[in-house]
Coordinates of C-alpha atoms and ligand atoms in Angstrom, one line a residue:
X1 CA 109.6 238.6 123.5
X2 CA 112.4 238.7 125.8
X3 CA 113.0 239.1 129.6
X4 CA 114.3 241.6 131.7
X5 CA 116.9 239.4 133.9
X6 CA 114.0 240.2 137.2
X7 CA 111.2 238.4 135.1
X8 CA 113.5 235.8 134.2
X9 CA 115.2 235.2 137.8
X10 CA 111.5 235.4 139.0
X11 CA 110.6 232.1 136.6
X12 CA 113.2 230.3 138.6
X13 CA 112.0 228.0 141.8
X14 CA 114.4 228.3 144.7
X15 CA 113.5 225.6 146.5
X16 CA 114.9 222.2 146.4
X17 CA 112.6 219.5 144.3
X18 CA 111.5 216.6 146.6
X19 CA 109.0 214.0 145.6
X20 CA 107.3 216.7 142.9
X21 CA 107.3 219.2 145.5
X22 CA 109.6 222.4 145.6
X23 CA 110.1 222.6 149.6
X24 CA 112.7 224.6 152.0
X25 CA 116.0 223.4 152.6
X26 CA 117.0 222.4 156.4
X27 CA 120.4 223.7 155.5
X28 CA 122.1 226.9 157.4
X29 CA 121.8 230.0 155.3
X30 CA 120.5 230.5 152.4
X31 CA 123.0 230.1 149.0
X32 CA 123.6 233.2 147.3
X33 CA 124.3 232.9 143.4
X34 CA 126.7 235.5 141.9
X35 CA 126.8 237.0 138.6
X36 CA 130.6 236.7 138.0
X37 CA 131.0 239.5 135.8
X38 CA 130.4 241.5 138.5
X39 CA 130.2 240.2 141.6
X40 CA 126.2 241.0 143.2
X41 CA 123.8 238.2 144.2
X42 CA 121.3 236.6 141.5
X43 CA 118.7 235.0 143.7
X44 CA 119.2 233.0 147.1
X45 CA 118.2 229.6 147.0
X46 CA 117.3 226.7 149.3
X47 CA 120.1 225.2 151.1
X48 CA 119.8 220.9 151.5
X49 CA 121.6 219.2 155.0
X50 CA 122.1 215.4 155.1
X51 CA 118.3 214.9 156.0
X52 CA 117.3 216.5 152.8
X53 CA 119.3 214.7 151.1
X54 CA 118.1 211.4 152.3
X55 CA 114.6 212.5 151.4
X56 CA 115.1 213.3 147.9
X57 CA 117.2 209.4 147.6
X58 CA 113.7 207.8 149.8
X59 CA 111.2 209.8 146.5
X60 CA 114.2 208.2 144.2
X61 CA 113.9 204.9 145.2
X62 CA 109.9 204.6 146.0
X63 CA 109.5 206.0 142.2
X64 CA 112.0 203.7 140.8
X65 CA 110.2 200.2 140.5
X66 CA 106.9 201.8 138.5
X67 CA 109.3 203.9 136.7
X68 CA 111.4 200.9 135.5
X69 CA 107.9 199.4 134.1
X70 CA 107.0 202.9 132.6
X71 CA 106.5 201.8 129.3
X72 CA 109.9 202.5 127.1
X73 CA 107.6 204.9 124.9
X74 CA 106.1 207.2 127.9
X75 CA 109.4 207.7 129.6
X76 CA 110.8 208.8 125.9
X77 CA 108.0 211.5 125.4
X78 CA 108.3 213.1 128.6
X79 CA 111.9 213.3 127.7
X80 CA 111.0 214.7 124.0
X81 CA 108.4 217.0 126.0
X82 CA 111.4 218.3 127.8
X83 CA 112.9 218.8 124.8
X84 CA 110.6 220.9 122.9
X85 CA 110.0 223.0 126.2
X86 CA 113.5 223.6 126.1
X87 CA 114.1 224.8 122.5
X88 CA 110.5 227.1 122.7
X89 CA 112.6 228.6 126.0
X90 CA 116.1 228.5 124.6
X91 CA 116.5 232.4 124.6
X92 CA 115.5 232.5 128.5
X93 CA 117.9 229.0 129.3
X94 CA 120.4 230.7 127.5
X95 CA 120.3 234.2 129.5
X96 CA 120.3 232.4 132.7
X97 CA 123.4 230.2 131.7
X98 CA 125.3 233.4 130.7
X99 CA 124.1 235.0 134.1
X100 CA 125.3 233.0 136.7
X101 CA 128.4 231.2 134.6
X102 CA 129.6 234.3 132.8
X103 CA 129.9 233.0 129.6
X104 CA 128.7 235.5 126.6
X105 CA 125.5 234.5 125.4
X106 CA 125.8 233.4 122.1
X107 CA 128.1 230.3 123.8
X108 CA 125.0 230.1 126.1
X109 CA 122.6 229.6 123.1
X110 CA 125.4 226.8 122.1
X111 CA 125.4 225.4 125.1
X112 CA 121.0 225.0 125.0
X113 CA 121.3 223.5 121.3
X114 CA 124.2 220.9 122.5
X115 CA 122.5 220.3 126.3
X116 CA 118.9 219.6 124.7
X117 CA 120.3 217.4 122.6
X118 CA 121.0 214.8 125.1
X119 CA 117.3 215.3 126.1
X120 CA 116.0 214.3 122.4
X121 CA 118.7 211.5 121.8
X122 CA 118.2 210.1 124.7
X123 CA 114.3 210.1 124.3
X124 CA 115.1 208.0 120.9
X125 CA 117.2 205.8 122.9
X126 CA 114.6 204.8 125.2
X127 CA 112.9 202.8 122.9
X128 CA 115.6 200.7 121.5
X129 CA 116.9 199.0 125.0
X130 CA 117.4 195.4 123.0
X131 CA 118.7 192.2 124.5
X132 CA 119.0 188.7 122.8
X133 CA 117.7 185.0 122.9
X134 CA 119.2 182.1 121.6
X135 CA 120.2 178.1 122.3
X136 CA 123.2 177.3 124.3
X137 CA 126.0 175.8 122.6
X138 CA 124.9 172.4 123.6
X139 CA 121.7 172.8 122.3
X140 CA 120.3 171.6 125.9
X141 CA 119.1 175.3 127.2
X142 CA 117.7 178.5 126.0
X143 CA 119.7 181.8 126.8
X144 CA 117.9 185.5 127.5
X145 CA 119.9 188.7 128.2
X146 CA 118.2 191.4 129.4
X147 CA 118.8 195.1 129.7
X148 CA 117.3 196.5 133.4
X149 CA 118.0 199.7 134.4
X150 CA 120.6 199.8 137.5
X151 CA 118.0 201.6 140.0
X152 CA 117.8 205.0 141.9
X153 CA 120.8 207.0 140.8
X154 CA 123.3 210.1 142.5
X155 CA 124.5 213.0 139.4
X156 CA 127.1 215.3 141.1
X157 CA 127.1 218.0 138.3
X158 CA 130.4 220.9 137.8
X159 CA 129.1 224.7 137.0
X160 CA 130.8 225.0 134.1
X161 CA 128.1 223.3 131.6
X162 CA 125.1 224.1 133.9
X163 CA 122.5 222.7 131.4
X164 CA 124.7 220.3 129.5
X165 CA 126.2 218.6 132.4
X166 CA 122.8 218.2 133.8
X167 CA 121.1 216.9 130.7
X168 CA 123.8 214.3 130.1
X169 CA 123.0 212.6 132.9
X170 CA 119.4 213.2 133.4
X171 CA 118.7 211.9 129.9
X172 CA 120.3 208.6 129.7
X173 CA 118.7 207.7 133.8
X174 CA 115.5 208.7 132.9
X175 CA 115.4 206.9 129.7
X176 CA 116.8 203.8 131.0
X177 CA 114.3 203.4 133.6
X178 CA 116.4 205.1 136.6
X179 CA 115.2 207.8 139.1
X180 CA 117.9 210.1 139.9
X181 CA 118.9 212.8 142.6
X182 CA 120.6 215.5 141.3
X183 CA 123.0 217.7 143.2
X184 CA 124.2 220.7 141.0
X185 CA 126.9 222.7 141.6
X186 CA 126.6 225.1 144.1
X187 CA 128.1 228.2 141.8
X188 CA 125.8 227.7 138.9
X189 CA 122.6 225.7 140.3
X190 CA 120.0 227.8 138.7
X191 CA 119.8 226.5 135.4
X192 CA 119.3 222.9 136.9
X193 CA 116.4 224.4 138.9
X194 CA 114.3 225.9 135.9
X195 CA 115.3 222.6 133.7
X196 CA 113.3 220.4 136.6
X197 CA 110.6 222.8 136.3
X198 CA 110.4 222.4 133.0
X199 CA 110.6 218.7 133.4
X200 CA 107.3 219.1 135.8
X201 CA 105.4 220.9 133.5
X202 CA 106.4 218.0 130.9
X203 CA 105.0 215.5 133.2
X204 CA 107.4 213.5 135.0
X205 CA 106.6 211.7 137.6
X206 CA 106.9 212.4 141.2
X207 CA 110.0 211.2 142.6
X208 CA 111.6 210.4 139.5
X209 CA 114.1 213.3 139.3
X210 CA 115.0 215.2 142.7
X211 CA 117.0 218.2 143.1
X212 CA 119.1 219.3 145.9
X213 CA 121.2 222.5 145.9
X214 CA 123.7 222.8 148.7
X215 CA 126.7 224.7 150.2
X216 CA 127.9 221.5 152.0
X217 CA 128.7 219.2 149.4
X218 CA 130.8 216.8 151.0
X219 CA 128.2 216.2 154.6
X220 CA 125.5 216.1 152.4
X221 CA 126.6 213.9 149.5
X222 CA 128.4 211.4 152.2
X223 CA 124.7 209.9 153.3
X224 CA 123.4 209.7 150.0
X225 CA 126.4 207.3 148.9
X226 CA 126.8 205.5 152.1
X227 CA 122.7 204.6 151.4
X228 CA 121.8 200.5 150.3
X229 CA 118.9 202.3 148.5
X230 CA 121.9 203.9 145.7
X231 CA 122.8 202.0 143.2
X232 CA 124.9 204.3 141.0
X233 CA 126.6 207.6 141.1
X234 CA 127.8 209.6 138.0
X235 CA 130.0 212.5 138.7
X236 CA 131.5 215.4 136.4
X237 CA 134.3 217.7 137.7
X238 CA 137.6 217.5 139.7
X239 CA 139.7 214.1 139.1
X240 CA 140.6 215.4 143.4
X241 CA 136.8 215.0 144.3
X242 CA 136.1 212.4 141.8
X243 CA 138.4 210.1 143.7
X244 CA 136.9 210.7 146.5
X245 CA 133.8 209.9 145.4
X246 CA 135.3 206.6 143.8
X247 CA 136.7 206.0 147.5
X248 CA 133.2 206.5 148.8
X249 CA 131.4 204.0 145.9
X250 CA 133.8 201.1 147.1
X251 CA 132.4 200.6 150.3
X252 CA 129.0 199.6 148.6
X253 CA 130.7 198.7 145.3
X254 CA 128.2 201.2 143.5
X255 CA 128.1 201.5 139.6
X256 CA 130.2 204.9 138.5
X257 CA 130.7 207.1 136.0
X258 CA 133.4 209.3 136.5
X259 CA 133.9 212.3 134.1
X260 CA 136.8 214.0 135.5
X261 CA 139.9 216.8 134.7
X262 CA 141.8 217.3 131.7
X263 CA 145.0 218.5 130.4
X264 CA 144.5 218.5 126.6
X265 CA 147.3 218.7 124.3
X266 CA 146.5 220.7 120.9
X267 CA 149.4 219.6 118.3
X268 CA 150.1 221.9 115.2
X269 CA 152.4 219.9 112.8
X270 CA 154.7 221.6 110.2
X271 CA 151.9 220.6 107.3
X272 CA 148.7 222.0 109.1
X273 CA 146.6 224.7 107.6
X274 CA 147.6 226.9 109.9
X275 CA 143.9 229.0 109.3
X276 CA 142.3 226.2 110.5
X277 CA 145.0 225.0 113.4
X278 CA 144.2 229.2 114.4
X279 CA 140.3 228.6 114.6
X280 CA 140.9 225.2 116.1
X281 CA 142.8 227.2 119.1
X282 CA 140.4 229.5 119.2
X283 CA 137.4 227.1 119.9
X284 CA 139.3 224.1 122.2
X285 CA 141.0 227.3 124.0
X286 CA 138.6 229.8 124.8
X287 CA 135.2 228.3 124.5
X288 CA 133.9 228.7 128.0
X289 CA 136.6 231.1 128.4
X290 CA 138.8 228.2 128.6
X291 CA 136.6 226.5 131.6
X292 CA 136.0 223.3 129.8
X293 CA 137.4 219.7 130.8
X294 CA 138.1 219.5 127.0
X295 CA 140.1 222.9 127.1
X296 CA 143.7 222.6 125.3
X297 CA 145.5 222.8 127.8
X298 CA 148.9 222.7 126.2
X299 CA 149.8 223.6 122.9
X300 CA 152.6 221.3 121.1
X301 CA 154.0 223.1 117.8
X302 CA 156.2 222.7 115.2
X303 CA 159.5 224.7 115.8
X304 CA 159.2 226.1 112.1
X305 CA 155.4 227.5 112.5
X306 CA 155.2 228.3 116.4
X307 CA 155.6 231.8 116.1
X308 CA 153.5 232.8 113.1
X309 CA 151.1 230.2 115.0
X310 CA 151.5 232.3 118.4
X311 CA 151.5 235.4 117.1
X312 CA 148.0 235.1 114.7
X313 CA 146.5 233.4 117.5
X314 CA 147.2 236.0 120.0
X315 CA 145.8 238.6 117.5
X316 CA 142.8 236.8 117.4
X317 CA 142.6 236.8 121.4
X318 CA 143.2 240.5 121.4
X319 CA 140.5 241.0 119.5
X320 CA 138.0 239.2 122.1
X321 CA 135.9 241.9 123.6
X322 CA 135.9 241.3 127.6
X323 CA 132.0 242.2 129.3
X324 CA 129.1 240.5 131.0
X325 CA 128.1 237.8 128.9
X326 CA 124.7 238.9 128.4
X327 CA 126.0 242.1 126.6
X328 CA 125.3 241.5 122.7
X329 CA 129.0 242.7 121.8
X330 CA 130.9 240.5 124.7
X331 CA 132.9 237.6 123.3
X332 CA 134.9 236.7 126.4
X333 CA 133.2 236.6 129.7
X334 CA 134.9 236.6 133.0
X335 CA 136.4 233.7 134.7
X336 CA 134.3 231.8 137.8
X337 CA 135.6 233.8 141.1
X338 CA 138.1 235.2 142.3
X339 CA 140.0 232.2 143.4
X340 CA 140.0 230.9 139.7
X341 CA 141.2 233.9 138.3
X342 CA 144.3 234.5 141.5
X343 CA 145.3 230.7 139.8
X344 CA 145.9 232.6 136.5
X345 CA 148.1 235.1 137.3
X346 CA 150.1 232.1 139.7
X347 CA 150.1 230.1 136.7
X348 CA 151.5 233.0 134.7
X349 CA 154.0 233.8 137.2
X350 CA 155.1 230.4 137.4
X351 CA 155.7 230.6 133.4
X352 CA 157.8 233.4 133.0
X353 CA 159.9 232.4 136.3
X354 CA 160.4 229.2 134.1
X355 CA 161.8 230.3 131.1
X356 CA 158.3 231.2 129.1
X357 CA 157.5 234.6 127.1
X358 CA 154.1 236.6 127.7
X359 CA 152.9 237.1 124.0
X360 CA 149.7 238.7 124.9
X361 CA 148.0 239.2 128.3
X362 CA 149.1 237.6 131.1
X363 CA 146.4 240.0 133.4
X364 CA 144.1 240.9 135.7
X365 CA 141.8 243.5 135.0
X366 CA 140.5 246.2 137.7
X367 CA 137.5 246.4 138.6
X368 CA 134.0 244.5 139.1
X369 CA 133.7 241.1 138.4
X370 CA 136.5 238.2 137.6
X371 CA 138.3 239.3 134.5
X372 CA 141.6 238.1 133.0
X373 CA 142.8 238.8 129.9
X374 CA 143.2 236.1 127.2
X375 CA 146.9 235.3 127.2
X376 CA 149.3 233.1 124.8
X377 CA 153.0 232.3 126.7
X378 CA 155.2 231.1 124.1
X379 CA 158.6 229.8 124.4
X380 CA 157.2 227.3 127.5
X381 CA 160.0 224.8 128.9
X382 CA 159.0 221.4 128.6
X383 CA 158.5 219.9 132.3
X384 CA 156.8 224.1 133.4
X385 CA 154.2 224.0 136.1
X386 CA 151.5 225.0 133.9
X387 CA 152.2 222.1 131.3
X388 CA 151.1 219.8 134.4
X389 CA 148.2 221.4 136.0
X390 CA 144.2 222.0 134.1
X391 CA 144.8 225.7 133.7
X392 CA 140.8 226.3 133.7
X393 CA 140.8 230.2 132.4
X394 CA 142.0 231.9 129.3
X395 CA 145.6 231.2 129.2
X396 CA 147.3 229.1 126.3
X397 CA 151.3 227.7 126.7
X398 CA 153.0 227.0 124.2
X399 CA 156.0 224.2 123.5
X400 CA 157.8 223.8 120.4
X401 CA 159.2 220.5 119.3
X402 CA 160.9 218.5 116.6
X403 CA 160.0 215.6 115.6
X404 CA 156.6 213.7 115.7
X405 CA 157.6 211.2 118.0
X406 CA 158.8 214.1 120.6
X407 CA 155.7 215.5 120.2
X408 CA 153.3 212.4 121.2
X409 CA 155.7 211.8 124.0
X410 CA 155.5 215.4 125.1
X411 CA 151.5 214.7 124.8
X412 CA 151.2 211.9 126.7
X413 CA 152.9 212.9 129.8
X414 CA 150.4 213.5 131.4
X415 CA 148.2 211.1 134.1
X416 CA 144.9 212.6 132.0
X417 CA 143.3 211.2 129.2
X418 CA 140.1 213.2 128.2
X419 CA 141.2 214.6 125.1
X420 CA 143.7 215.6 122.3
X421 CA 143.6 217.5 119.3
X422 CA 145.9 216.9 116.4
X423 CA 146.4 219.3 113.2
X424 CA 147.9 218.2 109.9
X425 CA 147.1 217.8 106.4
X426 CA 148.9 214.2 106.2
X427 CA 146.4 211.2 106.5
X428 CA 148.8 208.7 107.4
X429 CA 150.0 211.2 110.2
X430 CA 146.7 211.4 111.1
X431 CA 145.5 208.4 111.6
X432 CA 149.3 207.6 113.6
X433 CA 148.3 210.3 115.9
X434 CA 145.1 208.8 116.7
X435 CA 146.3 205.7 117.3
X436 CA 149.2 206.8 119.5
X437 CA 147.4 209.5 121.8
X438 CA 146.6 208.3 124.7
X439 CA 143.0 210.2 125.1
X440 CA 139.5 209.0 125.3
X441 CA 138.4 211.1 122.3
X442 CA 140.3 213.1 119.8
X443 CA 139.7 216.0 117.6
X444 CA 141.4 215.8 114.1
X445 CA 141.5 218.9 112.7
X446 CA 138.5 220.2 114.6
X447 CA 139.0 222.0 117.8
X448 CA 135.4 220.8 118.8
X449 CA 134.1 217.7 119.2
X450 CA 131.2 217.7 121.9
X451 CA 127.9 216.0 120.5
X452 CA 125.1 214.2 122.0
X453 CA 125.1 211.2 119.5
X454 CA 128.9 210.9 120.5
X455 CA 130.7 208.9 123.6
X456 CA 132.0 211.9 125.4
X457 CA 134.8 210.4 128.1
X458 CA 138.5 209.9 129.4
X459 CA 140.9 207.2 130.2
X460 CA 143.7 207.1 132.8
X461 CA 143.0 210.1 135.1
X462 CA 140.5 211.5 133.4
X463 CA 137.4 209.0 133.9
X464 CA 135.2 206.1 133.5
X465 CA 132.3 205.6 131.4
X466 CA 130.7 207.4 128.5
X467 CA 128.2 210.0 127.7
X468 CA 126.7 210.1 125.2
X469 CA 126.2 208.1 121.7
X470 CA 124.7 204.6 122.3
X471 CA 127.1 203.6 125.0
X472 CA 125.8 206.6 127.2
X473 CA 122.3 204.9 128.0
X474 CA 124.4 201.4 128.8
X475 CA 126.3 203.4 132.2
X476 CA 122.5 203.0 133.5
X477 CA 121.6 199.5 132.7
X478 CA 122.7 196.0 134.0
X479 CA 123.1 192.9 132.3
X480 CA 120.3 190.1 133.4
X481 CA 121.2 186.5 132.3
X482 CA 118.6 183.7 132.2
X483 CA 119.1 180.2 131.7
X484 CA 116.1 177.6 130.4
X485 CA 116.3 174.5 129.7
X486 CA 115.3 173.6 125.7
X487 CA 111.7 173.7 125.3
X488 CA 111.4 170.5 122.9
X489 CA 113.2 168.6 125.6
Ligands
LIG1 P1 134.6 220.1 141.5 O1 135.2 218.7 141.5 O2 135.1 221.1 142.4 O3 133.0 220.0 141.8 C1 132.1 219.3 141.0 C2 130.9 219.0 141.8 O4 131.2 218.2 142.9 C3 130.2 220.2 142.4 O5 128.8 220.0 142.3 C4 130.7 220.2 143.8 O6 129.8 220.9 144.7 C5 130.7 218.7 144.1 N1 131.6 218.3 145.2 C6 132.8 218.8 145.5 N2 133.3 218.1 146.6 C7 132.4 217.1 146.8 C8 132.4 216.0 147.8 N3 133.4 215.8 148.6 N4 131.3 215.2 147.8 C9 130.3 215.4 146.9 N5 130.3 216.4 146.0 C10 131.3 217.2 145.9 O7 134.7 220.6 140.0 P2 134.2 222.0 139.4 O8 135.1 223.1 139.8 O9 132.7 222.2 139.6 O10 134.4 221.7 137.8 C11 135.6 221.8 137.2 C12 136.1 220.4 137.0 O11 135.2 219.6 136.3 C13 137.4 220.4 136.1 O12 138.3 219.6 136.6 C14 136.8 219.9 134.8 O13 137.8 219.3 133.9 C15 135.8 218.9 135.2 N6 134.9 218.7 134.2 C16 134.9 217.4 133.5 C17 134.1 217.2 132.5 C18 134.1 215.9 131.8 O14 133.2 215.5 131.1 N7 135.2 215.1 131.9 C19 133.1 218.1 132.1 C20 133.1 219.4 132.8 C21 134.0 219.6 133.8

């Protein structure tokens, strides 16, 4: 049966998650989570200070050494526990993403399937940690490596994923044999809340995973880092606060992950099926209403099918039904606050001033809540404002070129590397593409590539370290060497 929204907000613990206990925050004021779609207050939850934060790193680290010896096995069915928990409660996970991030709820119910994931491949990863043994190259000495897990670990997560981004991280720690503190976002916390629960009731440990929600991010994150008990910190959002937090790491030389920004480019060659290239839009743009690090950002098209491709595309956006995410007939949810959706219409603005052509959209809309309306510019000058900035809402440039080579330069200028997406039916042009894109991951013909069993990262700009696939679990392991000398000896 389903939930009113009040029974569901009532399942979700406002406190912050210390040591297996939900306590107060020492923070000032309460945080109050909005409902972007229009604007009122969700629940208040418990704000963390620096002290708070210290505590939930001293459960971290006095549950890391028995939870490193956790057998392999245990630590994989509390994760798999999780998981099942998760999937029997996808309908209420989903509601409560689409709540407090806006996005409609059948994305939501996406967004539980893909998060859990990471829950049940990482509990099948937990049991295959391997290392290796063999003779030295002399013959005089026997040589182990062993996989350990790093030790207590810091996730800073974004609110645009609130159970993915969460999941990504928790699973690979706790299957490695890390603790973890966990500071969500302070937009979209709640789903991070009811996941820890939800962990609890699956049996993990005290101390293992720690939650604190805060409205001071910076003062409360700073002691946590600056700590000799942390030995990692894996971050997802801004490549601006992302280097910040690399800054921070250096001083201890702490182990990172950094996923950071994006500014995807989305190339439609002369020879694409232009059906699928459509579809493919559809999905890399406006999935998350276009608040995804792997959000085209720029769309590169062929001068001879850019304006059938702009014009079916911005049909297809006009058809997108704007409402509270929660409503059954809502396909496009609002963007995150007010501030996100004031750097639409600037980044609109700045188009037209710069040569580019409003095909649809291009507007706010009156009333509650942060609305804009899905927009396509076409026509976009090469070296535009919005060509060098993560757009982050509804809004889709696009460029035409020429030739193939103009096009991977035009995709490439850029100092990100998350992601690009690349449409043709030639095979050979394909695979050149691949090879000549500089992104960490690349969709080829497919405007969605986000799975569990996949490494999920950037290069340049955009990041270090993978999630996901079976190089996710390695971010939270180190490398242990041992020499012995040649037992018949
Ligand atoms: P953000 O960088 O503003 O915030 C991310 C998190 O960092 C939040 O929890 C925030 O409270 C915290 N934070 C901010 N300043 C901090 C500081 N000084 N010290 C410690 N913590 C701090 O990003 P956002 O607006 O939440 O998310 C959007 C960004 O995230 C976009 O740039 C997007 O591309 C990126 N993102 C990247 C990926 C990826 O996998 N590469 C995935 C999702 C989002």
């Amino acid at each position: 049966m389903t939930l009113s929204e009040a029974e569901l907000l009532a399942k979700v613990p406002t406190g912050l998650y210390i040591d297996g206990q939900w306590v107060e925050g020492r923070g000032e004021n309460a945080i109050a989570v909005e409902d972007p779609a229009t604007g009122k207050v969700l629940l208040e939850i418990a704000n963390a200070n620096a002290q708070d934060a210290l505590a939930a790193l001293a459960a971290a680290d006095a549950a890391q050494a028995k939870w490193a010896r956790t057998a392999p096995r245990e630590r994989a069915e509390i994760l798999r526990r999780t998981f099942d928990l998760v999937r029997e409660r996808a309908e209420e996970f989903a509601m409560l993403i689409s709540l407090e991030m806006g996005k409609p709820i059948a994305e939501a119910r996406g967004e539980v399937t893909y998060g859990n994931e990471f829950l049940r491949w990482f509990s099948e990863e937990a049991v295959r940690i391997t290392g290796r043994y063999g003779s030295s190259p002399e013959g005089t000495g026997r040589m182990l490596v062993a996989k350990r897990p790093v030790g207590p670990a810091f996730a800073i997560t974004p609110w645009n994923f609130p159970l993915a981004m969460a999941t990504r991280k928790i699973g690979p720690a706790l299957a490695a044999g890390c603790t973890i503190v966990v500071k969500p976002a302070e937009l979209t916390p709640l789903t991070t809340l009811l996941l820890v629960k939800t962990f609890e009731e699956a049996g993990v440990p005290a101390g293992v995973i720690n939650v604190i929600t805060t409205s001071t991010s910076a003062a409360t994150s700073a002691p946590i880092i600056s700590d000799r008990r942390l030995r990692k910190i894996t971050f997802t959002g801004s490549t601006a606060v992302g280097r910040k937090l690399l800054e921070q790491s250096a001083e201890r030389v702490l182990r990172t992950s950094m996923e950071l920004g994006g500014n995807a480019p989305f190339l439609v060659f002369a020879d694409a099926d232009l059906d699928a290239a459509v579809n493919g839009a559809m999905l890399a743009k406006m999935r998350n209403i276009g608040q995804a690090c792997t959000a085209a950002n720029r769309f590169i098209v062929h001068e001879s099918v850019a304006e059938e491709f702009a014009h079916r595309f911005a049909a297809r956006l006009g058809q997108l039904q704007l409402g509270r995410g929660i409503d059954a007939d809502t396909t496009c949810g609002p963007v995150i606050d007010q501030r996100a959706r004031a750097n639409m219409e600037r980044l609109v603005e700045a188009t037209v001033r710069e040569g580019g052509q409003v095909i649809t959209g291009g507007q706010s809309v009156a009333g509650d809540g942060y609305f804009f309306t899905p927009t396509v510019l076409d026509n976009v000058q090469p070296g535009s404002t919005i060509l060098k900035e993560e757009i982050f809402g509804p809004v889709a440039p696009i460029v035409r070129f020429k030739t193939e080579d103009e096009a991977v330069a035009l995709a490439n200028d850029t100092e990100y590397g998350l992601i690009s997406y690349a449409f043709t039916q030639d095979l050979k042009r394909g695979l050149r593409l691949v090879e000549s894109l500089d992104t960490g991951m690349t969709g080829l013909n497919t405007g969605l590539v986000s799975n569990a069993a996949a490494p999920f990262g950037g290069v340049k700009e955009s990041g270090t370290g993978r999630e996901g696939g079976v190089e996710g679990i390695q971010e939270y392991l180190e490398t242990k060497y041992v020499m012995t000398p040649d037992p018949f000896l």
